[in-house]
PDB file of C-alpha atoms in Angstrom:
ATOM      1  CA  MET A 803      28.877   5.658   8.147  1.00  0.00           C
ATOM      2  CA  GLU A 804      25.282   7.094   8.903  1.00  0.00           C
ATOM      3  CA  CYS A 805      25.082   8.651  12.396  1.00  0.00           C
ATOM      4  CA  PHE A 806      21.757   9.282  13.974  1.00  0.00           C
ATOM      5  CA  TYR A 807      21.783  11.262  17.450  1.00  0.00           C
ATOM      6  CA  ILE A 808      18.703  11.322  19.931  1.00  0.00           C
ATOM      7  CA  ASN A 809      17.906  14.776  21.169  1.00  0.00           C
ATOM      8  CA  VAL A 810      14.840  16.200  22.776  1.00  0.00           C
ATOM      9  CA  GLU A 811      13.423  19.291  21.003  1.00  0.00           C
ATOM     10  CA  ALA A 812      13.979  21.673  23.916  1.00  0.00           C
ATOM     11  CA  ALA A 813      17.467  20.582  23.986  1.00  0.00           C
ATOM     12  CA  ALA A 814      18.957  23.286  21.568  1.00  0.00           C
ATOM     13  CA  GLU A 815      22.285  23.551  23.154  1.00  0.00           C
ATOM     14  CA  ARG A 816      23.109  20.017  23.062  1.00  0.00           C
ATOM     15  CA  ARG A 817      22.033  19.926  19.490  1.00  0.00           C
ATOM     16  CA  ARG A 818      24.331  22.810  18.613  1.00  0.00           C
ATOM     17  CA  VAL A 819      27.318  21.188  20.489  1.00  0.00           C
ATOM     18  CA  ILE A 820      27.055  17.865  19.035  1.00  0.00           C
ATOM     19  CA  GLU A 821      26.544  18.911  15.288  1.00  0.00           C
ATOM     20  CA  GLU A 822      29.521  21.204  15.877  1.00  0.00           C
ATOM     21  CA  ASN A 823      31.768  18.608  17.381  1.00  0.00           C
ATOM     22  CA  PHE A 824      30.749  15.994  14.420  1.00  0.00           C
ATOM     23  CA  HIS A 825      31.406  18.654  11.739  1.00  0.00           C
ATOM     24  CA  THR A 826      34.935  19.341  13.106  1.00  0.00           C
ATOM     25  CA  TYR A 827      36.046  15.817  13.376  1.00  0.00           C
ATOM     26  CA  LYS A 828      34.160  13.987  10.499  1.00  0.00           C
ATOM     27  CA  VAL A 829      35.695  12.142   7.549  1.00  0.00           C
ATOM     28  CA  PRO A 830      34.484  11.722   4.228  1.00  0.00           C
ATOM     29  CA  GLY A 831      31.578   9.201   4.113  1.00  0.00           C
ATOM     30  CA  TRP A 832      30.344  10.207   7.386  1.00  0.00           C
ATOM     31  CA  PHE A 833      26.775  11.606   7.938  1.00  0.00           C
ATOM     32  CA  LEU A 834      24.734  12.905  10.950  1.00  0.00           C
ATOM     33  CA  SER A 835      20.932  12.929  11.285  1.00  0.00           C
ATOM     34  CA  ARG A 836      18.952  13.965  14.130  1.00  0.00           C
ATOM     35  CA  THR A 837      16.375  11.589  15.728  1.00  0.00           C
ATOM     36  CA  ARG A 838      13.942  13.449  17.747  1.00  0.00           C
ATOM     37  CA  ALA A 839      13.865  12.195  21.083  1.00  0.00           C
ATOM     38  CA  VAL A 840      10.609  11.076  22.742  1.00  0.00           C
ATOM     39  CA  ASP A 841       9.874  13.104  25.981  1.00  0.00           C
ATOM     40  CA  LEU A 842       7.501  13.085  28.920  1.00  0.00           C
ATOM     41  CA  ASN A 843       4.862  15.232  26.955  1.00  0.00           C
ATOM     42  CA  ASP A 844       4.736  12.654  24.170  1.00  0.00           C
ATOM     43  CA  LEU A 845       3.882   9.955  26.769  1.00  0.00           C
ATOM     44  CA  ALA A 846       1.201  12.297  28.676  1.00  0.00           C
ATOM     45  CA  GLY A 847      -2.092  10.294  28.592  1.00  0.00           C
ATOM     46  CA  VAL A 848      -0.678   7.391  26.750  1.00  0.00           C
ATOM     47  CA  ALA A 849      -0.587   4.091  28.802  1.00  0.00           C
ATOM     48  CA  ILE A 850       2.508   2.323  28.227  1.00  0.00           C
ATOM     49  CA  ARG A 851       2.825  -0.752  30.315  1.00  0.00           C
ATOM     50  CA  GLY A 852       6.217  -1.502  32.194  1.00  0.00           C
ATOM     51  CA  ARG A 853       8.004  -1.197  35.423  1.00  0.00           C
ATOM     52  CA  ILE A 854      10.627   1.268  34.435  1.00  0.00           C
ATOM     53  CA  ARG A 855      10.195   5.129  35.144  1.00  0.00           C
ATOM     54  CA  GLU A 856       8.476   7.091  32.547  1.00  0.00           C
ATOM     55  CA  VAL A 857      11.707   9.017  31.418  1.00  0.00           C
ATOM     56  CA  GLU A 858      13.197   5.355  30.948  1.00  0.00           C
ATOM     57  CA  LYS A 859      10.420   4.645  28.723  1.00  0.00           C
ATOM     58  CA  ALA A 860      10.789   7.660  26.668  1.00  0.00           C
ATOM     59  CA  CYS A 861      14.518   6.843  26.531  1.00  0.00           C
ATOM     60  CA  HIS A 862      13.632   3.328  25.256  1.00  0.00           C
ATOM     61  CA  MET A 863      11.227   4.696  22.655  1.00  0.00           C
ATOM     62  CA  SER A 864      13.820   7.028  21.414  1.00  0.00           C
ATOM     63  CA  HIS A 865      16.333   4.555  20.770  1.00  0.00           C
ATOM     64  CA  ARG A 866      13.897   2.299  19.055  1.00  0.00           C
ATOM     65  CA  ASN A 867      12.986   5.164  16.778  1.00  0.00           C
ATOM     66  CA  ALA A 868      16.427   5.717  15.890  1.00  0.00           C
ATOM     67  CA  VAL A 869      17.037   2.269  14.993  1.00  0.00           C
ATOM     68  CA  GLU A 870      14.012   2.506  12.613  1.00  0.00           C
ATOM     69  CA  GLU A 871      15.185   5.338  11.163  1.00  0.00           C
ATOM     70  CA  SER A 872      18.695   3.692  10.640  1.00  0.00           C
ATOM     71  CA  ILE A 873      17.064   0.837   8.456  1.00  0.00           C
ATOM     72  CA  GLY A 874      16.355   3.146   5.499  1.00  0.00           C
ATOM     73  CA  ALA A 875      19.925   4.325   5.672  1.00  0.00           C
ATOM     74  CA  PRO A 876      22.791   2.225   3.624  1.00  0.00           C
ATOM     75  CA  GLY A 877      25.340   0.371   5.362  1.00  0.00           C
ATOM     76  CA  HIS A 878      26.131   0.057   9.153  1.00  0.00           C
ATOM     77  CA  ALA A 879      24.684   2.827  11.567  1.00  0.00           C
ATOM     78  CA  LEU A 880      26.169   4.679  14.460  1.00  0.00           C
ATOM     79  CA  ILE A 881      23.347   5.471  17.169  1.00  0.00           C
ATOM     80  CA  LEU A 882      24.317   8.341  19.493  1.00  0.00           C
ATOM     81  CA  GLU A 883      22.817   9.988  22.784  1.00  0.00           C
ATOM     82  CA  ASP A 884      23.262  13.549  22.215  1.00  0.00           C
ATOM     83  CA  ASP A 885      25.806  13.910  25.004  1.00  0.00           C
ATOM     84  CA  THR A 886      28.587  11.980  22.985  1.00  0.00           C
ATOM     85  CA  ALA A 887      31.645  13.678  21.823  1.00  0.00           C
ATOM     86  CA  PHE A 888      33.877  12.742  18.894  1.00  0.00           C
ATOM     87  CA  GLY A 889      37.867  13.407  18.712  1.00  0.00           C
ATOM     88  CA  PRO A 890      40.115  13.592  15.985  1.00  0.00           C
ATOM     89  CA  ARG A 891      40.864   9.955  15.665  1.00  0.00           C
ATOM     90  CA  SER A 892      37.154   8.739  16.575  1.00  0.00           C
ATOM     91  CA  CYS A 893      35.968   8.032  12.868  1.00  0.00           C
ATOM     92  CA  ALA A 894      39.111   6.087  11.814  1.00  0.00           C
ATOM     93  CA  ALA A 895      38.914   4.128  14.976  1.00  0.00           C
ATOM     94  CA  ILE A 896      35.409   3.035  14.312  1.00  0.00           C
ATOM     95  CA  GLU A 897      36.162   2.206  10.781  1.00  0.00           C
ATOM     96  CA  ARG A 898      39.226   0.180  11.842  1.00  0.00           C
ATOM     97  CA  ALA A 899      36.989  -1.687  14.305  1.00  0.00           C
ATOM     98  CA  VAL A 900      34.352  -2.517  11.813  1.00  0.00           C
ATOM     99  CA  ALA A 901      36.974  -3.788   9.034  1.00  0.00           C
ATOM    100  CA  SER A 902      38.754  -6.069  11.648  1.00  0.00           C
ATOM    101  CA  LEU A 903      35.667  -8.245  12.294  1.00  0.00           C
ATOM    102  CA  PRO A 904      33.951 -10.410   9.418  1.00  0.00           C
ATOM    103  CA  GLU A 905      30.500  -8.954   8.654  1.00  0.00           C
ATOM    104  CA  ASP A 906      28.786 -12.189   9.732  1.00  0.00           C
ATOM    105  CA  ASP A 907      30.507 -12.264  12.969  1.00  0.00           C
ATOM    106  CA  TRP A 908      29.214  -9.219  14.953  1.00  0.00           C
ATOM    107  CA  ASP A 909      25.866  -7.268  15.589  1.00  0.00           C
ATOM    108  CA  LEU A 910      26.825  -4.602  17.738  1.00  0.00           C
ATOM    109  CA  LEU A 911      30.084  -2.470  18.357  1.00  0.00           C
ATOM    110  CA  PHE A 912      29.770  -0.372  21.434  1.00  0.00           C
ATOM    111  CA  ALA A 913      32.331   2.777  20.933  1.00  0.00           C
ATOM    112  CA  ASP A 914      31.758   3.626  24.736  1.00  0.00           C
ATOM    113  CA  ALA A 915      30.322   1.737  27.606  1.00  0.00           C
ATOM    114  CA  MET A 916      29.740   2.191  31.490  1.00  0.00           C
ATOM    115  CA  ILE A 917      31.939  -0.397  33.447  1.00  0.00           C
ATOM    116  CA  GLY A 918      31.356  -0.445  37.248  1.00  0.00           C
ATOM    117  CA  ASP A 919      33.518  -3.279  38.338  1.00  0.00           C
ATOM    118  CA  PRO A 920      36.807  -1.815  40.081  1.00  0.00           C
ATOM    119  CA  VAL A 921      38.582  -4.892  38.835  1.00  0.00           C
ATOM    120  CA  LEU A 922      37.658  -4.735  35.370  1.00  0.00           C
ATOM    121  CA  MET A 923      38.032  -0.847  35.285  1.00  0.00           C
ATOM    122  CA  THR A 924      41.827  -1.378  36.277  1.00  0.00           C
ATOM    123  CA  ARG A 925      42.132  -4.086  33.508  1.00  0.00           C
ATOM    124  CA  LEU A 926      40.599  -1.864  30.972  1.00  0.00           C
ATOM    125  CA  LEU A 927      42.932   0.999  31.786  1.00  0.00           C
ATOM    126  CA  MET A 928      46.006  -1.169  31.609  1.00  0.00           C
ATOM    127  CA  MET A 929      44.984  -2.292  28.228  1.00  0.00           C
ATOM    128  CA  ARG A 930      44.337   1.077  27.116  1.00  0.00           C
ATOM    129  CA  ARG A 931      48.002   2.034  28.523  1.00  0.00           C
ATOM    130  CA  GLU A 932      49.600  -0.576  26.231  1.00  0.00           C
ATOM    131  CA  LEU A 933      47.381  -0.224  23.340  1.00  0.00           C
ATOM    132  CA  GLU A 934      47.301   3.660  22.687  1.00  0.00           C
ATOM    133  CA  PRO A 935      51.014   4.421  22.145  1.00  0.00           C
ATOM    134  CA  LEU A 936      51.200   1.589  19.894  1.00  0.00           C
ATOM    135  CA  GLY A 937      48.215   2.969  17.715  1.00  0.00           C
ATOM    136  CA  ARG A 938      46.385  -0.480  18.245  1.00  0.00           C
ATOM    137  CA  GLN A 939      42.991  -1.357  19.555  1.00  0.00           C
ATOM    138  CA  VAL A 940      41.123  -4.538  20.742  1.00  0.00           C
ATOM    139  CA  LEU A 941      37.480  -5.536  20.312  1.00  0.00           C
ATOM    140  CA  LEU A 942      36.304  -7.405  23.600  1.00  0.00           C
ATOM    141  CA  PRO A 943      33.186  -9.791  23.761  1.00  0.00           C
ATOM    142  CA  LEU A 944      30.820  -8.158  25.999  1.00  0.00           C
ATOM    143  CA  THR A 945      29.569 -11.222  27.479  1.00  0.00           C
ATOM    144  CA  GLU A 946      32.747 -11.332  29.523  1.00  0.00           C
ATOM    145  CA  TRP A 947      32.417  -7.479  30.787  1.00  0.00           C
ATOM    146  CA  PRO A 948      29.288  -6.564  32.538  1.00  0.00           C
ATOM    147  CA  HIS A 949      28.517  -3.271  31.417  1.00  0.00           C
ATOM    148  CA  ALA A 950      25.843  -0.573  30.891  1.00  0.00           C
ATOM    149  CA  GLY A 951      25.055   2.420  28.851  1.00  0.00           C
ATOM    150  CA  ALA A 952      23.819   2.686  25.115  1.00  0.00           C
ATOM    151  CA  ALA A 953      25.539   6.247  24.343  1.00  0.00           C
ATOM    152  CA  ALA A 954      27.127   4.944  21.364  1.00  0.00           C
ATOM    153  CA  TYR A 955      26.609   1.830  19.190  1.00  0.00           C
ATOM    154  CA  ILE A 956      27.509   0.814  15.747  1.00  0.00           C
ATOM    155  CA  ILE A 957      24.606  -1.681  14.284  1.00  0.00           C
ATOM    156  CA  ASN A 958      25.700  -3.942  11.634  1.00  0.00           C
ATOM    157  CA  GLN A 959      23.558  -3.469   8.337  1.00  0.00           C
ATOM    158  CA  ARG A 960      22.604  -7.097   8.631  1.00  0.00           C
ATOM    159  CA  PHE A 961      21.164  -6.750  12.050  1.00  0.00           C
ATOM    160  CA  LYS A 962      19.114  -3.540  11.790  1.00  0.00           C
ATOM    161  CA  GLU A 963      15.911  -5.282  11.391  1.00  0.00           C
ATOM    162  CA  ARG A 964      16.737  -7.976  13.897  1.00  0.00           C
ATOM    163  CA  LEU A 965      17.375  -5.515  16.428  1.00  0.00           C
ATOM    164  CA  ARG A 966      14.078  -3.508  15.779  1.00  0.00           C
ATOM    165  CA  ALA A 967      12.380  -6.802  16.667  1.00  0.00           C
ATOM    166  CA  LEU A 968      14.318  -7.334  19.749  1.00  0.00           C
ATOM    167  CA  VAL A 969      13.682  -3.819  21.222  1.00  0.00           C
ATOM    168  CA  ASN A 970       9.882  -3.455  20.078  1.00  0.00           C
ATOM    169  CA  ILE A 971       8.505  -5.157  23.119  1.00  0.00           C
ATOM    170  CA  ALA A 972       5.949  -4.718  25.507  1.00  0.00           C
ATOM    171  CA  PRO A 973       5.922  -4.031  28.663  1.00  0.00           C
ATOM    172  CA  LEU A 974       8.992  -2.199  29.194  1.00  0.00           C
ATOM    173  CA  ASP A 975      10.406  -3.801  32.446  1.00  0.00           C
ATOM    174  CA  LEU A 976      14.143  -3.127  31.784  1.00  0.00           C
ATOM    175  CA  PRO A 977      16.001   0.324  30.687  1.00  0.00           C
ATOM    176  CA  TYR A 978      17.290  -0.054  27.083  1.00  0.00           C
ATOM    177  CA  ASP A 979      20.875  -0.456  27.688  1.00  0.00           C
ATOM    178  CA  ILE A 980      20.064  -3.071  30.433  1.00  0.00           C
ATOM    179  CA  LEU A 981      17.607  -4.720  27.862  1.00  0.00           C
ATOM    180  CA  LEU A 982      20.528  -4.959  25.320  1.00  0.00           C
ATOM    181  CA  ARG A 983      23.016  -6.268  27.988  1.00  0.00           C
ATOM    182  CA  GLU A 984      20.183  -9.214  28.555  1.00  0.00           C
ATOM    183  CA  TYR A 985      20.190  -9.895  24.975  1.00  0.00           C
ATOM    184  CA  VAL A 986      24.279  -9.965  24.780  1.00  0.00           C
ATOM    185  CA  MET A 987      24.421 -12.327  27.866  1.00  0.00           C
ATOM    186  CA  ARG A 988      21.867 -14.489  26.476  1.00  0.00           C
ATOM    187  CA  GLY A 989      23.619 -14.753  23.240  1.00  0.00           C
ATOM    188  CA  GLU A 990      20.998 -13.079  21.096  1.00  0.00           C
ATOM    189  CA  ILE A 991      23.198 -10.204  20.238  1.00  0.00           C
ATOM    190  CA  ARG A 992      27.032 -10.552  19.569  1.00  0.00           C
ATOM    191  CA  ALA A 993      28.593  -7.283  20.954  1.00  0.00           C
ATOM    192  CA  PHE A 994      31.996  -6.189  21.110  1.00  0.00           C
ATOM    193  CA  LEU A 995      33.576  -3.166  23.212  1.00  0.00           C
ATOM    194  CA  VAL A 996      36.238  -1.218  21.228  1.00  0.00           C
ATOM    195  CA  VAL A 997      39.166  -0.293  23.427  1.00  0.00           C
ATOM    196  CA  PRO A 998      40.411   2.363  23.674  1.00  0.00           C
ATOM    197  CA  PHE A 999      36.958   3.922  23.451  1.00  0.00           C
ATOM    198  CA  PRO A1000      36.507   5.814  19.981  1.00  0.00           C
ATOM    199  CA  LEU A1001      33.985   8.330  21.790  1.00  0.00           C
ATOM    200  CA  MET A1002      33.541   9.791  24.871  1.00  0.00           C
ATOM    201  CA  PRO A1003      30.913  11.659  27.074  1.00  0.00           C
ATOM    202  CA  GLY A1004      30.967  15.422  26.331  1.00  0.00           C
ATOM    203  CA  ILE A1005      30.550  17.913  29.014  1.00  0.00           C
ATOM    204  CA  GLN A1006      26.952  18.318  28.348  1.00  0.00           C
ATOM    205  CA  GLY A1007      26.334  14.737  29.572  1.00  0.00           C
ATOM    206  CA  ASP A1008      27.413  15.673  33.142  1.00  0.00           C
ATOM    207  CA  GLU A1009      23.868  16.688  34.009  1.00  0.00           C
ATOM    208  CA  SER A1010      21.845  13.323  33.033  1.00  0.00           C
ATOM    209  CA  GLN A1011      18.619  13.967  31.570  1.00  0.00           C
ATOM    210  CA  ILE A1012      17.393  10.552  32.520  1.00  0.00           C
ATOM    211  CA  GLN A1013      19.105   9.351  35.904  1.00  0.00           C
ATOM    212  CA  PRO A1014      17.585  10.794  39.366  1.00  0.00           C
ATOM    213  CA  VAL A1015      19.676  13.469  41.016  1.00  0.00           C
ATOM    214  CA  GLN A1016      19.978  10.664  44.048  1.00  0.00           C
ATOM    215  CA  GLY A1017      22.992   8.617  43.002  1.00  0.00           C
ATOM    216  CA  ILE A1018      24.642  11.370  41.054  1.00  0.00           C
ATOM    217  CA  GLU A1019      28.168  10.111  42.334  1.00  0.00           C
ATOM    218  CA  THR A1020      27.896   6.980  40.471  1.00  0.00           C
ATOM    219  CA  ASP A1021      27.301   8.696  37.299  1.00  0.00           C
ATOM    220  CA  ILE A1022      30.147  10.943  38.029  1.00  0.00           C
ATOM    221  CA  ILE A1023      32.573   7.771  38.552  1.00  0.00           C
ATOM    222  CA  TRP A1024      31.170   6.183  35.464  1.00  0.00           C
ATOM    223  CA  ASN A1025      31.633   9.291  33.076  1.00  0.00           C
ATOM    224  CA  GLY A1026      34.977  10.037  34.623  1.00  0.00           C
ATOM    225  CA  PHE A1027      36.167   6.455  33.942  1.00  0.00           C
ATOM    226  CA  ARG A1028      34.742   6.816  30.376  1.00  0.00           C
ATOM    227  CA  ARG A1029      36.798   9.937  29.657  1.00  0.00           C
ATOM    228  CA  LEU A1030      39.856   8.338  30.964  1.00  0.00           C
ATOM    229  CA  MET A1031      39.216   5.277  28.398  1.00  0.00           C
ATOM    230  CA  ALA A1032      38.576   7.431  25.551  1.00  0.00           C
ATOM    231  CA  LEU A1033      41.195   7.421  22.739  1.00  0.00           C
ATOM    232  CA  ASP A1034      41.188  11.138  22.404  1.00  0.00           C
ATOM    233  CA  ARG A1035      40.888  11.944  25.991  1.00  0.00           C
ATOM    234  CA  ASP A1036      41.253  15.191  27.999  1.00  0.00           C
ATOM    235  CA  LEU A1037      42.589  14.339  31.485  1.00  0.00           C
ATOM    236  CA  GLY A1038      41.706  17.581  32.609  1.00  0.00           C
ATOM    237  CA  SER A1039      38.208  17.087  31.965  1.00  0.00           C
ATOM    238  CA  ALA A1040      38.135  13.715  33.756  1.00  0.00           C
ATOM    239  CA  ARG A1041      39.830  15.405  36.705  1.00  0.00           C
ATOM    240  CA  ALA A1042      37.272  18.070  36.945  1.00  0.00           C
ATOM    241  CA  LEU A1043      34.469  15.780  36.779  1.00  0.00           C
ATOM    242  CA  ILE A1044      35.671  13.607  39.482  1.00  0.00           C
ATOM    243  CA  ALA A1045      36.385  16.503  41.662  1.00  0.00           C
ATOM    244  CA  ARG A1046      32.799  17.352  41.812  1.00  0.00           C
ATOM    245  CA  LEU A1047      32.559  14.333  44.360  1.00  0.00           C
ATOM    246  CA  PRO A1048      31.869  15.317  47.971  1.00  0.00           C
ATOM    247  CA  ASP A1049      35.210  15.579  50.004  1.00  0.00           C
ATOM    248  CA  ASP A1050      33.423  12.895  52.639  1.00  0.00           C
ATOM    249  CA  PHE A1051      32.191  10.542  49.880  1.00  0.00           C
ATOM    250  CA  ILE A1052      35.338   8.293  49.594  1.00  0.00           C
ATOM    251  CA  ASP A1053      35.784   6.560  53.058  1.00  0.00           C
ATOM    252  CA  ASP A1054      39.396   6.418  54.626  1.00  0.00           C
ATOM    253  CA  GLU A1055      40.181   2.564  53.582  1.00  0.00           C
ATOM    254  CA  SER A1056      38.986   3.313  49.853  1.00  0.00           C
ATOM    255  CA  ALA A1057      41.408   6.643  49.757  1.00  0.00           C
ATOM    256  CA  ILE A1058      44.203   4.917  51.020  1.00  0.00           C
ATOM    257  CA  PHE A1059      43.790   1.847  48.765  1.00  0.00           C
ATOM    258  CA  ALA A1060      43.324   4.201  45.710  1.00  0.00           C
ATOM    259  CA  ARG A1061      46.517   6.046  46.642  1.00  0.00           C
ATOM    260  CA  VAL A1062      48.264   2.531  46.613  1.00  0.00           C
ATOM    261  CA  LEU A1063      46.494   1.172  43.493  1.00  0.00           C
ATOM    262  CA  GLY A1064      47.657   4.737  41.815  1.00  0.00           C
ATOM    263  CA  ALA A1065      50.943   4.650  42.853  1.00  0.00           C
ATOM    264  CA  SER A1066      51.380   0.831  41.667  1.00  0.00           C
ATOM    265  CA  LEU A1067      50.182   2.190  38.084  1.00  0.00           C
ATOM    266  CA  SER A1068      52.468   5.070  38.252  1.00  0.00           C
ATOM    267  CA  ASN A1069      55.043   5.326  35.248  1.00  0.00           C
ATOM    268  CA  LYS A1070      57.493   6.376  37.947  1.00  0.00           C
ATOM    269  CA  ARG A1071      57.295   3.139  39.901  1.00  0.00           C
ATOM    270  CA  VAL A1072      60.505   1.061  39.849  1.00  0.00           C
ATOM    271  CA  MET A1073      59.884  -2.599  39.461  1.00  0.00           C
ATOM    272  CA  LYS A1074      61.646  -4.772  41.882  1.00  0.00           C
TER     273      LYS A1074
END
């Protein structure tokens, strides 16, 4: 599997972390290449039409460059943002997911995603609880799962040039991940989510390079859940991230319901 990770020139520490992580867990036949991310300096003096913020335009163009680079590589390609982390079973889980579908039946496979609906989050967590002890995984059609994020996705080798055409658009009015979601919902991209998530956000991603500080609590919630859903998860890492939420962020009703829901999911619960 050819993997392309997106990284700005100044983010040397992120570069070091993801490369060390990849080389720790890669299996034979897996290769990692860096795609230089477009940054705000590259956009200075360049008029790029579109309603999204400049940093989101840079993100879109960075993914577009990674897709472009993947076209010259053999086979399917994994596109990564540089705050993504592998675990001991990541490569095997991705290979198994790719092999589980006929090549003509899919365009993108997401190895991680942001799910914001509490009902869907509960359903996913229950799926993970059932699947992981059995060493199983499922592929969920993303048309049925409202999602965000494009931190880790596999491009079918047949679909590379078509994806390049779909994302090479102007003006840029939607963030890259939301644009992909729109294509998925319209049926122009056949995408699936692998559960449990083969990949997860690394700790270097706790401080987003794209999202504004306002609303950081939402990023904490999303990333905490992504870590909880990861195949090779670290519950301590998820717990530490969620602990960063302000004490007064959760209202009384939500706190009580979270306790009730948590108790109902507990392995200690006696069914009646």
